[in-house]
PDB file of C-alpha atoms in Angstrom:
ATOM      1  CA  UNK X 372      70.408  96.325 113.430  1.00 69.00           C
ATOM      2  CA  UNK X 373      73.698  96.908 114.470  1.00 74.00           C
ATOM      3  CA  UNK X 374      73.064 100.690 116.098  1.00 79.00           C
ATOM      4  CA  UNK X 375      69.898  98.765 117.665  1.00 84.00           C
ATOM      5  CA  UNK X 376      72.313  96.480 119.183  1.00 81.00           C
ATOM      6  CA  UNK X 377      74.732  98.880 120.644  1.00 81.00           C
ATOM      7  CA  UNK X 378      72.258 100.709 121.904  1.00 84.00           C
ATOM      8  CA  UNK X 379      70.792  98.355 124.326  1.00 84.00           C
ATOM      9  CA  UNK X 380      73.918  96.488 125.023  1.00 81.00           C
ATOM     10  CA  UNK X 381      73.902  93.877 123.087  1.00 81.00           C
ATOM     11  CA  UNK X 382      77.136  92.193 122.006  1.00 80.00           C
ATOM     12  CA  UNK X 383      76.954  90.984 118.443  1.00 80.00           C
ATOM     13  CA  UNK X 384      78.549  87.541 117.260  1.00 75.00           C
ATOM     14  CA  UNK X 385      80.030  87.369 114.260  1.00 75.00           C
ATOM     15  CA  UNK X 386      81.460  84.748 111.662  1.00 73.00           C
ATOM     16  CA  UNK X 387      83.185  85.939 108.517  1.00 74.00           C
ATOM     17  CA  UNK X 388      85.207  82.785 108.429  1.00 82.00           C
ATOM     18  CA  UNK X 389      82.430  80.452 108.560  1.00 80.00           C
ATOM     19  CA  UNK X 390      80.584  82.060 104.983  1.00 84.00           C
ATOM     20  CA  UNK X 391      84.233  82.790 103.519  1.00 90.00           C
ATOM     21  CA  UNK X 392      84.337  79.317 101.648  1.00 92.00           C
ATOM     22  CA  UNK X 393      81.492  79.946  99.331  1.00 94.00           C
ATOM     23  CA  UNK X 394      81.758  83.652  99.188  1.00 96.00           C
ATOM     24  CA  UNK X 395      84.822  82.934  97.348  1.00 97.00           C
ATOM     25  CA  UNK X 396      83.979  80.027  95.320  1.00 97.00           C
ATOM     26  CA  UNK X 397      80.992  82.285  93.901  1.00 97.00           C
ATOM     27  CA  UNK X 398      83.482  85.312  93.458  1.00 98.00           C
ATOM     28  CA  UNK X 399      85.772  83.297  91.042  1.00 98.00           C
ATOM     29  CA  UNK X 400      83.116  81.574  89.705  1.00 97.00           C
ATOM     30  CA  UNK X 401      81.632  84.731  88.878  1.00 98.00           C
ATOM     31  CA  UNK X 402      84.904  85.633  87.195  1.00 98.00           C
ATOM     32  CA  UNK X 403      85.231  82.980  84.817  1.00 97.00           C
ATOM     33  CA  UNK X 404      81.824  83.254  83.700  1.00 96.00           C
ATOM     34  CA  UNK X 405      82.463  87.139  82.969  1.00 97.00           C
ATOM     35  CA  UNK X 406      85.925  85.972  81.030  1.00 97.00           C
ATOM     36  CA  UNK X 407      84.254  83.111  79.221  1.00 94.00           C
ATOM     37  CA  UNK X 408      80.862  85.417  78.300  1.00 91.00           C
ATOM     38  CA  UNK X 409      79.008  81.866  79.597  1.00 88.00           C
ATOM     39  CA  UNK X 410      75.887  84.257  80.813  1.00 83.00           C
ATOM     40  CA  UNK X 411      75.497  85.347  77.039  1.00 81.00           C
ATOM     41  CA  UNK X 412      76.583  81.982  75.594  1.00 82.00           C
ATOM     42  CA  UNK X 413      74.133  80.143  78.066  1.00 77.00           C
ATOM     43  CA  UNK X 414      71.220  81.167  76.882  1.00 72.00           C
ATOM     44  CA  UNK X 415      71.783  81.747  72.975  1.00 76.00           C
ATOM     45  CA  UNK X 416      72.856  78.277  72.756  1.00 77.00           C
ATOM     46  CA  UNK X 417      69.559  77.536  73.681  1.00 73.00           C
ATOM     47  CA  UNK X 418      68.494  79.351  70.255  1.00 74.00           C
ATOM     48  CA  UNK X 419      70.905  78.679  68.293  1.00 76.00           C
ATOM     49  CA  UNK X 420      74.545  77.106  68.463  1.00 77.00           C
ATOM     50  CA  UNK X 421      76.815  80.368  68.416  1.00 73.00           C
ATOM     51  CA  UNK X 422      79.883  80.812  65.779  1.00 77.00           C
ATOM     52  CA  UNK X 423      83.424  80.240  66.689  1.00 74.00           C
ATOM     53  CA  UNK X 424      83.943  84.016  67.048  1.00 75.00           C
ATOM     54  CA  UNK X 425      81.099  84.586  69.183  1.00 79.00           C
ATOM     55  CA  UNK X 426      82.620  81.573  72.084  1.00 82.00           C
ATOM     56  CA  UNK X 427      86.333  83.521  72.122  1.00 89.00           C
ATOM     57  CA  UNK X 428      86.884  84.747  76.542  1.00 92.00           C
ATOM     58  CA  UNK X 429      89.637  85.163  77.959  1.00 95.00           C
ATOM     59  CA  UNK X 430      91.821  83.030  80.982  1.00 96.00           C
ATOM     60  CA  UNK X 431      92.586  83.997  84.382  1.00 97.00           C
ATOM     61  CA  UNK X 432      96.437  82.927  83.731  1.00 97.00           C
ATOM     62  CA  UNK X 433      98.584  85.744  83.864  1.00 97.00           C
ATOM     63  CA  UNK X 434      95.931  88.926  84.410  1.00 98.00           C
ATOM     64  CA  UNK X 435      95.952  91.048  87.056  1.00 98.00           C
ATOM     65  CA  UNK X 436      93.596  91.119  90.109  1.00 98.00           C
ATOM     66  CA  UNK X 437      92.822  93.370  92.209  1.00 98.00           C
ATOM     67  CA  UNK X 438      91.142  92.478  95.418  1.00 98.00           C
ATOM     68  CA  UNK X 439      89.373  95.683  97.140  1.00 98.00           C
ATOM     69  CA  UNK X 440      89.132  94.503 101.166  1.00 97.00           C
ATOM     70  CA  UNK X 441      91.236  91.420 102.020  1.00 96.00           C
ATOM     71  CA  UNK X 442      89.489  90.063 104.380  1.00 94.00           C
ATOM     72  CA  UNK X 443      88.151  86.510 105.745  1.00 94.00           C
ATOM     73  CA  UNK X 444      86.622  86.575 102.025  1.00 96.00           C
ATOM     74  CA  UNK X 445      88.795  88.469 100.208  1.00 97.00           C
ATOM     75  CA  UNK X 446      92.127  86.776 101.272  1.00 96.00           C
ATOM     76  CA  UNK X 447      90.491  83.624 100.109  1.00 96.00           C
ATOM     77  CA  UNK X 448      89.556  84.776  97.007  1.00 98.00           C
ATOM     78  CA  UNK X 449      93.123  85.639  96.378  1.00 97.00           C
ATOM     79  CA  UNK X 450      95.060  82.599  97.444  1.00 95.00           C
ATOM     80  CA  UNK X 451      92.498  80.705  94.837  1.00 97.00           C
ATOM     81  CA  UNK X 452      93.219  83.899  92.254  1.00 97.00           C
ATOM     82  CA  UNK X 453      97.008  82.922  93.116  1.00 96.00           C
ATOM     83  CA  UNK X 454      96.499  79.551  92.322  1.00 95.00           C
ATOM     84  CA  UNK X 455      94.590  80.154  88.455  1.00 96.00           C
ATOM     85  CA  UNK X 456      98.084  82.134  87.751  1.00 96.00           C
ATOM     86  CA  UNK X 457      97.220  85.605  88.501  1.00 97.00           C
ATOM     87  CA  UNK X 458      99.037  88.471  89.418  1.00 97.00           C
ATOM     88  CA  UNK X 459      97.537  90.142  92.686  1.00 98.00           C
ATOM     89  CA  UNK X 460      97.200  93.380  93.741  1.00 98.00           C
ATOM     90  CA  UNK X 461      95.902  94.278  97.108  1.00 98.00           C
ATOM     91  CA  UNK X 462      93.786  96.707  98.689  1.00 98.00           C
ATOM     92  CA  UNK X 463      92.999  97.001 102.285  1.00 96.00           C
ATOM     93  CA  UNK X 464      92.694  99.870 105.308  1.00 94.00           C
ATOM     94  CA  UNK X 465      94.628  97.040 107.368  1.00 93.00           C
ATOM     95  CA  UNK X 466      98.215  96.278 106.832  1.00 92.00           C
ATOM     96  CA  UNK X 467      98.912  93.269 104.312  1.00 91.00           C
ATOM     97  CA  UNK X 468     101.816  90.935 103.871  1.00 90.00           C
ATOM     98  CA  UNK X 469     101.835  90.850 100.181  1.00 88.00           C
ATOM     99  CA  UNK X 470     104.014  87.550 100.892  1.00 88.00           C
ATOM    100  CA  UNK X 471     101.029  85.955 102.391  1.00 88.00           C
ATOM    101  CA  UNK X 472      99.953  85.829  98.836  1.00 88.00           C
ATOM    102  CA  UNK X 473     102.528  84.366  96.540  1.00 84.00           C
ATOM    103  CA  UNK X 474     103.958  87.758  96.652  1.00 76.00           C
ATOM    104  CA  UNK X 475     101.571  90.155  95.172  1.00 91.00           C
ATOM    105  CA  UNK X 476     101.564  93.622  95.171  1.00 95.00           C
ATOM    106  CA  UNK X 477      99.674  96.339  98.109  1.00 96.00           C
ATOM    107  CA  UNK X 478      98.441  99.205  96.176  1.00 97.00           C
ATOM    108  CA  UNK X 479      96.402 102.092  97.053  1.00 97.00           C
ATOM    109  CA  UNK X 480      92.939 101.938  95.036  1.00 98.00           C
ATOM    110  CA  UNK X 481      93.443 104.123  92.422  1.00 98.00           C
ATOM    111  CA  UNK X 482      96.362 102.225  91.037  1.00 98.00           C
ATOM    112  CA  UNK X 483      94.526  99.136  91.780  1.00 99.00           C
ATOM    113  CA  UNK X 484      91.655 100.723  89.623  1.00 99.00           C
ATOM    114  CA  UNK X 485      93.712 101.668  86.824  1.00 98.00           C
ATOM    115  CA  UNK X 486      95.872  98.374  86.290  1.00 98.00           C
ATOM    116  CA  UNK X 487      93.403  95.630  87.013  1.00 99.00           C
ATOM    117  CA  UNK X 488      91.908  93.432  84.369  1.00 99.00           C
ATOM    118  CA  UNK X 489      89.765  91.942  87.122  1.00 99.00           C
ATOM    119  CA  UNK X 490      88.154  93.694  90.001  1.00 99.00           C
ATOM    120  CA  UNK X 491      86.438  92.052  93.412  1.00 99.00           C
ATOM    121  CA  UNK X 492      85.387  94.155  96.221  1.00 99.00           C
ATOM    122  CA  UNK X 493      84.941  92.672  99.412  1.00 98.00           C
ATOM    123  CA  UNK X 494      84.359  95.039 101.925  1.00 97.00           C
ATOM    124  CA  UNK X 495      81.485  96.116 104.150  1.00 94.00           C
ATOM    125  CA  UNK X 496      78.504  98.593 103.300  1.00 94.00           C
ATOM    126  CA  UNK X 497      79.258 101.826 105.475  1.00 94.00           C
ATOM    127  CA  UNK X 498      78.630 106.001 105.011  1.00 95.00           C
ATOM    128  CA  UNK X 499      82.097 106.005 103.827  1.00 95.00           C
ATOM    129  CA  UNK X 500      82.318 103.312 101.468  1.00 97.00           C
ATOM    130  CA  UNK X 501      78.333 103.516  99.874  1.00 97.00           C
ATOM    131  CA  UNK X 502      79.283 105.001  96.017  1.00 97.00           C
ATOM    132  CA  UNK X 503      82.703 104.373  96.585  1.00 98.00           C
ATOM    133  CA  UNK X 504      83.245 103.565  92.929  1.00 98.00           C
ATOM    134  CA  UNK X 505      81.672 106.289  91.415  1.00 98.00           C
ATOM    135  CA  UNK X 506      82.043 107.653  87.492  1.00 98.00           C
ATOM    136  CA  UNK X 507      85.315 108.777  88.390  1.00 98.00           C
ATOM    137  CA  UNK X 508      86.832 106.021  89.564  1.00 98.00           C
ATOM    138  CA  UNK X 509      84.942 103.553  87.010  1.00 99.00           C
ATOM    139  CA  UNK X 510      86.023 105.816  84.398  1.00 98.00           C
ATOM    140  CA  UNK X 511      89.670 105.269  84.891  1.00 98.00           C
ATOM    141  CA  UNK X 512      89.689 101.340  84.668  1.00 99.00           C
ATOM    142  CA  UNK X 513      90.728  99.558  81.853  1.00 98.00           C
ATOM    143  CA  UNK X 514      88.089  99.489  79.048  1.00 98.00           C
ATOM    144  CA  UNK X 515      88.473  95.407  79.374  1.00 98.00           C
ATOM    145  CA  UNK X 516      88.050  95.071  82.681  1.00 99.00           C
ATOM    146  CA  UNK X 517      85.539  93.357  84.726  1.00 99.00           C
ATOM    147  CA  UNK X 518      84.160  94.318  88.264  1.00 99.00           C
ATOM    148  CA  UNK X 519      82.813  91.823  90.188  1.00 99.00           C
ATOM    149  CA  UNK X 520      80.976  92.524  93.711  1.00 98.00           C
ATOM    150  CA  UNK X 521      80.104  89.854  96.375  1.00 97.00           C
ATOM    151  CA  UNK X 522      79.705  92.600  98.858  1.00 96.00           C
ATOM    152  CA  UNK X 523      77.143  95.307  99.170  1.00 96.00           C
ATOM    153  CA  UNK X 524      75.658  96.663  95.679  1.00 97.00           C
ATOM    154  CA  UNK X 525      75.560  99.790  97.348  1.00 97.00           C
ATOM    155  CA  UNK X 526      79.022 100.219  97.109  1.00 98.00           C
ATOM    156  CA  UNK X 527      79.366 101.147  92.974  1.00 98.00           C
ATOM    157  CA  UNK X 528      77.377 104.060  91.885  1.00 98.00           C
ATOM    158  CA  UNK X 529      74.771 102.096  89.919  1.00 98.00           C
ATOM    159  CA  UNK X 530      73.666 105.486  87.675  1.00 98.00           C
ATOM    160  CA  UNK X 531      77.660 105.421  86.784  1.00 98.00           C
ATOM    161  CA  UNK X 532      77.661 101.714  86.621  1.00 99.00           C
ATOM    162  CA  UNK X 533      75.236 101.250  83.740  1.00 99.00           C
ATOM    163  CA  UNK X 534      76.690 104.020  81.720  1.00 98.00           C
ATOM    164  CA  UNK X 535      80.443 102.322  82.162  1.00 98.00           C
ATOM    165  CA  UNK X 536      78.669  99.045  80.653  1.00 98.00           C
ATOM    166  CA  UNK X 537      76.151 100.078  78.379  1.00 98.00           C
ATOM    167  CA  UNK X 538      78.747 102.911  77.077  1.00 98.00           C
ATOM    168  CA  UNK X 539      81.978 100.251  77.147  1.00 97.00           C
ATOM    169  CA  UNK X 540      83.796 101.767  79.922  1.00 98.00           C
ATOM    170  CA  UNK X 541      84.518  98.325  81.078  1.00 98.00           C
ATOM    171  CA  UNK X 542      84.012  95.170  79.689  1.00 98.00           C
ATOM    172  CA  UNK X 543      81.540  93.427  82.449  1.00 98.00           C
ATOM    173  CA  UNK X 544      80.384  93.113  85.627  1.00 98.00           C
ATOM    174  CA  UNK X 545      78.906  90.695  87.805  1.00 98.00           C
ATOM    175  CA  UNK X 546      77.010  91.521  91.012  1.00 98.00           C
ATOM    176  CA  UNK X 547      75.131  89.684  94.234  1.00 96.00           C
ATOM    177  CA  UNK X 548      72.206  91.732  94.127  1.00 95.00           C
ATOM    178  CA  UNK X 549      68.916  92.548  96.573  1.00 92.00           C
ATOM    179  CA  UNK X 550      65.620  92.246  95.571  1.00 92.00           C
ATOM    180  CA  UNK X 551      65.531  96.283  96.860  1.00 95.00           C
ATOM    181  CA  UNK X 552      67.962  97.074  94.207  1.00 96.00           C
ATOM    182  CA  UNK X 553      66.787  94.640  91.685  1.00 95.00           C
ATOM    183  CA  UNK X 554      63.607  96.545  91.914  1.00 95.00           C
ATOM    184  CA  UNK X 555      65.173 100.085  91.516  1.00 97.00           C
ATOM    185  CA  UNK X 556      67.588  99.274  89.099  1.00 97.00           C
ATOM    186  CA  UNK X 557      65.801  96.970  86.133  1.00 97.00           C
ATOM    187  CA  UNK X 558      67.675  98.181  83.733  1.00 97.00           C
ATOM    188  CA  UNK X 559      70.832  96.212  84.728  1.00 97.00           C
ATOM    189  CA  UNK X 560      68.745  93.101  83.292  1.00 94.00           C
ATOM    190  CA  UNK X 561      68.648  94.053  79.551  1.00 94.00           C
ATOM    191  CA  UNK X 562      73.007  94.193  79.815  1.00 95.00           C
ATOM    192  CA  UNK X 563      74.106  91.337  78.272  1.00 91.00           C
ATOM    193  CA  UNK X 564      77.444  92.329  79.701  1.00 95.00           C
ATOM    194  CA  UNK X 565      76.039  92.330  83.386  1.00 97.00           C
ATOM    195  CA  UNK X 566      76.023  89.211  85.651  1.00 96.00           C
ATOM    196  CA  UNK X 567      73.099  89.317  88.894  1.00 96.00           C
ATOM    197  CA  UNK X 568      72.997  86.609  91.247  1.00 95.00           C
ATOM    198  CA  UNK X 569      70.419  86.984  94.021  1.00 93.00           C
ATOM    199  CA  UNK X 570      72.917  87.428  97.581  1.00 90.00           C
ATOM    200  CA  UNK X 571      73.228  83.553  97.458  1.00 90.00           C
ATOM    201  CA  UNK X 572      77.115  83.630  98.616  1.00 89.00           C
ATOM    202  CA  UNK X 573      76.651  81.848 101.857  1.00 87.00           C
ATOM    203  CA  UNK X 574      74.290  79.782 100.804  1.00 87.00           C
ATOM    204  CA  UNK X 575      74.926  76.156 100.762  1.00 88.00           C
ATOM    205  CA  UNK X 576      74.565  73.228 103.111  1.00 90.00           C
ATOM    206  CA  UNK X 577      78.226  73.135 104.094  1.00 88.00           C
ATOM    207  CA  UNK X 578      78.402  76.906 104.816  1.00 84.00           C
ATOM    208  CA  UNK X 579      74.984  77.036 107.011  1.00 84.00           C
ATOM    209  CA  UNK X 580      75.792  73.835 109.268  1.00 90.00           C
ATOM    210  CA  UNK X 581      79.140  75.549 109.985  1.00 85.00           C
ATOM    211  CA  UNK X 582      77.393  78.871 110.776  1.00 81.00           C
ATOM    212  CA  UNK X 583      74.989  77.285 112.920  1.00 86.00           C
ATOM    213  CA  UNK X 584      77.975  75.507 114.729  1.00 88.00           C
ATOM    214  CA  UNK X 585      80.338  78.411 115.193  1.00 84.00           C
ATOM    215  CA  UNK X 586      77.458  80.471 116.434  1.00 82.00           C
ATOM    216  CA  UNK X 587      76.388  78.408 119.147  1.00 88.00           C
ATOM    217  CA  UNK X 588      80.575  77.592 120.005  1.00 85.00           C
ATOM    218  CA  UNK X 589      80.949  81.688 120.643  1.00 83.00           C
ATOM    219  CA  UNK X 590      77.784  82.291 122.481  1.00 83.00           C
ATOM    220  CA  UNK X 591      79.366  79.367 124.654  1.00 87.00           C
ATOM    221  CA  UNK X 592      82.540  80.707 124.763  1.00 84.00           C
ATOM    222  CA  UNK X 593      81.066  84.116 125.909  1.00 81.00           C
ATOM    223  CA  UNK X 594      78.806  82.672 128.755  1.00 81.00           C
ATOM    224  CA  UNK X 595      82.246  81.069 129.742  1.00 82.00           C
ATOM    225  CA  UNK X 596      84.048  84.157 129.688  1.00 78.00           C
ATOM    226  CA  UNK X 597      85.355  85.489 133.206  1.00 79.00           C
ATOM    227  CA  UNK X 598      82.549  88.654 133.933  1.00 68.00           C
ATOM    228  CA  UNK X 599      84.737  92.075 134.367  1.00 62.00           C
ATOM    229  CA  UNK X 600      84.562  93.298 137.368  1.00 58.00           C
ATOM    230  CA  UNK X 601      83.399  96.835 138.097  1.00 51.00           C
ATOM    231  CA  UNK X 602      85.112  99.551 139.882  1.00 50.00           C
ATOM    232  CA  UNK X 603      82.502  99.943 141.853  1.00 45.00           C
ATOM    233  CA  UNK X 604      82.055  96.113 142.921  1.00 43.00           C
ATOM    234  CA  UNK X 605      85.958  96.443 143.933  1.00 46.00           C
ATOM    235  CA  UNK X 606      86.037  99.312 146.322  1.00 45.00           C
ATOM    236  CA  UNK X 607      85.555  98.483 149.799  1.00 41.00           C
ATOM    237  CA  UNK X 608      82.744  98.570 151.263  1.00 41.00           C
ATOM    238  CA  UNK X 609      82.015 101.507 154.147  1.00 40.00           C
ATOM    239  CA  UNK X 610      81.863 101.186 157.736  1.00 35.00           C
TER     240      UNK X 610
END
């Protein structure tokens, strides 16, 4: 869509900041529920009550995150993170203030990989990032770490991802996923370590009236916009 647009002309209108909100809720959300095992718990309570053993998580106080793209999403994600007690470490192609951020730590990904008890990836879908987190890279995180992805599934190597849960690599993961991928990866469903939510992020009633909103405020703003003038338009004309 976006090639489509460039190609004709067309300027495309963006709002990251308008979605952030509930991208991030979900993202720590999704967290918890990994730490807590409440996917698992959820629905074999409905069987049976589970043992004491069987209900022990973990807490978000004190563990490290690592935030992969700090972005309009990611940089909410970890101000909240900041605010559940845990230690950040950042990730980004941009420079980052770690002091923006209750001074946390700017990292380059591999470190980030290999000291991280929780992973979240927030960065666009492109040739360079698709498989970004191959079996390499998953291989080296901690065996009790969990990788969650509010971003493009695309991103993680699903062949590698499967093995790294099924095989223990890491401890859980916890993805918004496509119906595309859904359909090409059903395996992912019989991982009781493996969290799928279907790309519902941005979706709730607060989020959509503000995208509808900031939309029709920058088309507005464009229209408003002083035109650039041409070279052509400013020469004089002949005689």
């Amino acid at each position: 869509d976006q090639d489509a647009a460039r190609i004709r002309g067309i300027k495309l209108i963006r709002c990251p900041e308008a979605v952030a909100p509930p991208v991030a809720e979900l993202t720590i959300w999704l967290m918890i529920s990994l730490a807590r095992r409440l996917n698992k718990l959820a629905y074999s309570t409905r069987a049976r009550l589970p043992s004491k053993s069987e209900t022990i998580g973990h807490e978000l106080l004190g563990k490290n995150l690592g935030v992969v793209g700090v972005g309009a999403v990611g940089s909410r994600v970890a101000k909240i993170a900041h605010g559940f007690g845990m230690k950040l470490l950042l990730n980004d192609i941009r420079p980052i203030d770690p002091r923006d951020y209750g001074g946390s730590e700017v990292v380059d990904l591999e470190t980030l990989l290999k000291a991280a008890d929780f992973i979240t990836l927030h960065i666009p879908l492109t040739e360079e990032t698709r498989s970004m987190l191959d079996e390499r890279r998953l291989s080296i995180m901690k065996r009790t770490a969990y990788l969650i992805n509010t971003s493009r599934p695309e991103i993680v190597d699903s062949k590698a991802l499967y093995i790294a849960l099924k095989e223990g690599w890491i401890a859980g993961a916890a993805f918004e996923v496509t119906e595309e991928w859904l359909r090409e990866n059903p395996e992912f469903l019989e991982l009781d370590n493996f969290i799928c939510t279907p790309h519902i992020g941005s979706q709730t009633e607060e989020s959509l009236r503000r995208v509808s909103i900031s939309v029709a405020e920058k088309i507005i703003k464009e229209f408003e916009a002083p035109k650039p003038t041409s070279k052509t338009s400013q020469r004089s004309p002949r005689r």
